[in-house]
């Protein structure tokens, strides 16, 4: 799709991104979507494929690119695509780390301790607002304040709901797996 824009139009979009135009960043991402999709398909670890699709990964990378566009100016001299690719690979790395057990992070434990089928069932059983809070806080790494703005719930309410969902997920993980250190996790929540 990059072929549909001239080099001058691409440079103009890059300039707009440097000036803080989020729409221009979205456009650059959309123009690079096909190539990024191929890279995601190639680089995405099997463990990650079990928990999310390439399209979901690309959505996460797109959001990360928009949030990090202030860093774009330094990389723009090289190539916007190289920068977007770096954002995609970093997104894969961040999500993969969350799925890797053993680091003691209480936010990771319940999600790594359950099978993807159990996680999917658990997510589907949540109320829409609780699922959204879990996704925003856990996967998109938004703060309580940022999640509050998106959901319209107070930051304290977001925190309470998030911790409640994490507790429920930990309990469900403890019920199905003896490999989970349930007592150790209980100290965190």
Coordinates of C-alpha atoms in Angstrom, one line a residue:
X1 CA 0.0 0.0 0.0
X2 CA 3.0 2.3 0.4
X3 CA 3.2 2.4 -3.4
X4 CA -0.1 4.3 -3.5
X5 CA 1.6 7.4 -2.0
X6 CA 4.5 9.3 -3.4
X7 CA 7.7 9.6 -1.4
X8 CA 6.8 13.3 -0.9
X9 CA 3.5 12.3 0.6
X10 CA 5.2 9.8 2.9
X11 CA 7.7 12.5 4.1
X12 CA 4.8 14.9 4.7
X13 CA 3.1 12.3 6.9
X14 CA 6.3 11.7 8.8
X15 CA 6.6 15.5 9.4
X16 CA 3.0 15.5 10.7
X17 CA 3.9 12.7 13.1
X18 CA 6.9 14.6 14.4
X19 CA 4.6 17.5 15.1
X20 CA 2.3 15.2 17.1
X21 CA -0.4 14.3 14.6
X22 CA -1.8 11.0 15.8
X23 CA -3.9 10.6 12.7
X24 CA -0.7 10.7 10.5
X25 CA 0.8 8.0 12.7
X26 CA -2.3 5.9 12.2
X27 CA -2.0 6.4 8.4
X28 CA 1.6 5.4 8.4
X29 CA 0.8 2.3 10.4
X30 CA -2.1 1.5 8.0
X31 CA 0.1 1.9 5.0
X32 CA 2.6 -0.5 6.5
X33 CA 0.0 -3.0 7.8
X34 CA 0.7 -5.7 5.2
X35 CA 4.4 -5.8 5.8
X36 CA 4.0 -5.6 9.5
X37 CA 1.5 -8.4 9.4
X38 CA 4.0 -10.6 7.6
X39 CA 6.7 -9.8 10.2
X40 CA 4.2 -10.5 13.0
X41 CA 3.3 -13.8 11.4
X42 CA 7.0 -14.7 11.1
X43 CA 8.2 -13.4 14.5
X44 CA 5.3 -14.3 16.7
X45 CA 6.3 -17.1 19.1
X46 CA 4.0 -20.2 19.2
X47 CA 3.1 -19.5 22.9
X48 CA 1.9 -16.1 21.9
X49 CA -0.1 -17.5 18.9
X50 CA -2.0 -19.7 21.4
X51 CA -3.3 -16.6 23.2
X52 CA -3.8 -14.0 20.5
X53 CA -4.1 -13.5 16.8
X54 CA -1.8 -11.6 14.5
X55 CA -4.5 -9.0 14.1
X56 CA -4.8 -8.5 17.9
X57 CA -1.0 -8.2 18.1
X58 CA -1.1 -5.6 15.3
X59 CA -3.8 -3.6 17.2
X60 CA -1.6 -3.6 20.3
X61 CA 1.4 -2.5 18.2
X62 CA -0.6 0.2 16.6
X63 CA -1.7 1.6 20.0
X64 CA 1.9 1.4 21.2
X65 CA 3.1 3.3 18.2
X66 CA 0.6 6.0 18.8
X67 CA 1.5 6.3 22.5
X68 CA 5.2 6.4 21.6
X69 CA 5.0 8.7 18.6
X70 CA 7.0 11.3 20.5
X71 CA 10.0 9.0 20.0
X72 CA 9.4 8.9 16.3
X73 CA 11.4 12.1 15.5
X74 CA 14.7 10.4 16.3
X75 CA 14.0 7.4 14.1
X76 CA 12.2 9.2 11.3
X77 CA 15.5 10.0 9.6
X78 CA 16.1 6.3 9.1
X79 CA 12.7 5.0 8.1
X80 CA 9.2 5.1 9.5
X81 CA 8.8 1.5 8.6
X82 CA 11.9 0.5 10.5
X83 CA 10.6 2.4 13.5
X84 CA 7.2 0.7 13.2
X85 CA 8.8 -2.7 12.9
X86 CA 10.8 -2.0 16.1
X87 CA 7.6 -1.0 17.9
X88 CA 6.0 -4.3 16.7
X89 CA 8.9 -6.4 17.8
X90 CA 8.9 -4.6 21.2
X91 CA 5.2 -5.3 21.5
X92 CA 5.8 -9.0 20.9
X93 CA 8.6 -9.0 23.5
X94 CA 6.5 -7.2 26.1
X95 CA 3.5 -9.5 25.6
X96 CA 5.7 -12.6 25.6
X97 CA 7.4 -11.6 28.9
X98 CA 3.9 -11.4 30.4
X99 CA 3.2 -14.9 29.3
X100 CA 6.5 -16.3 30.7
X101 CA 6.2 -17.5 34.3
X102 CA 8.8 -17.2 37.0
X103 CA 9.4 -13.6 37.4
X104 CA 7.1 -13.1 40.4
X105 CA 5.1 -10.4 38.9
X106 CA 1.6 -10.9 40.3
X107 CA -0.1 -9.5 37.2
X108 CA 1.5 -12.3 35.1
X109 CA 1.0 -15.3 37.3
X110 CA -2.6 -16.1 36.8
X111 CA -2.4 -15.6 33.0
X112 CA 0.6 -17.8 32.6
X113 CA -0.7 -20.5 35.0
X114 CA -3.8 -21.2 33.0
X115 CA -4.2 -22.8 29.6
X116 CA -5.3 -20.5 26.7
X117 CA -8.6 -22.3 26.6
X118 CA -9.2 -21.6 30.3
X119 CA -8.1 -18.0 29.8
X120 CA -10.4 -17.6 26.9
X121 CA -13.3 -19.1 28.8
X122 CA -12.6 -16.9 31.8
X123 CA -12.4 -13.7 29.7
X124 CA -15.7 -14.6 28.0
X125 CA -17.4 -15.1 31.4
X126 CA -16.5 -11.6 32.5
X127 CA -18.8 -8.6 32.3
X128 CA -17.9 -6.4 29.3
X129 CA -16.6 -3.6 31.5
X130 CA -14.4 -6.0 33.6
X131 CA -13.0 -7.6 30.5
X132 CA -12.2 -4.2 29.1
X133 CA -10.5 -3.1 32.3
X134 CA -8.4 -6.3 32.4
X135 CA -7.4 -5.8 28.8
X136 CA -6.6 -2.1 29.2
X137 CA -4.7 -2.5 32.5
X138 CA -3.0 -5.8 31.9
X139 CA -2.3 -6.1 28.2
X140 CA -2.2 -2.5 27.2
X141 CA -0.4 -1.5 30.4
X142 CA -2.6 1.6 30.9
X143 CA -2.6 3.3 34.3
X144 CA -5.8 3.4 36.5
X145 CA -6.1 7.0 35.4
X146 CA -5.9 6.3 31.7
X147 CA -8.3 3.4 32.0
X148 CA -10.6 5.6 34.0
X149 CA -10.7 8.1 31.1
X150 CA -11.6 5.4 28.6
X151 CA -14.2 3.6 30.7
X152 CA -15.7 6.5 32.6
X153 CA -15.2 4.7 35.9
X154 CA -13.2 6.5 38.7
X155 CA -9.5 5.5 39.1
X156 CA -10.4 3.9 42.4
X157 CA -13.2 1.9 40.9
X158 CA -11.0 0.8 38.0
X159 CA -8.4 -0.4 40.6
X160 CA -11.0 -2.3 42.6
X161 CA -12.5 -4.0 39.6
X162 CA -9.0 -4.9 38.2
X163 CA -7.8 -6.4 41.4
X164 CA -11.1 -8.3 41.8
X165 CA -10.8 -9.8 38.3
X166 CA -7.1 -10.7 39.0
X167 CA -8.2 -12.5 42.2
X168 CA -10.9 -14.4 40.4
X169 CA -8.5 -15.4 37.7
X170 CA -5.9 -16.5 40.3
X171 CA -8.6 -18.6 42.1
X172 CA -9.6 -20.2 38.8
X173 CA -6.0 -20.9 38.0
X174 CA -5.4 -22.5 41.5
X175 CA -8.5 -24.6 41.0
X176 CA -7.2 -26.2 37.8
X177 CA -3.4 -26.2 38.3
X178 CA -1.3 -27.5 41.2
X179 CA 1.7 -25.8 39.5
X180 CA 0.5 -22.4 40.7
X181 CA 1.9 -21.1 43.9
X182 CA -1.5 -20.0 45.2
X183 CA -0.3 -19.1 48.6
X184 CA 2.5 -16.9 47.3
X185 CA 0.2 -15.2 44.8
X186 CA -2.4 -14.6 47.5
X187 CA 0.1 -12.3 49.2
X188 CA 0.1 -10.0 46.2
X189 CA -3.7 -9.7 45.9

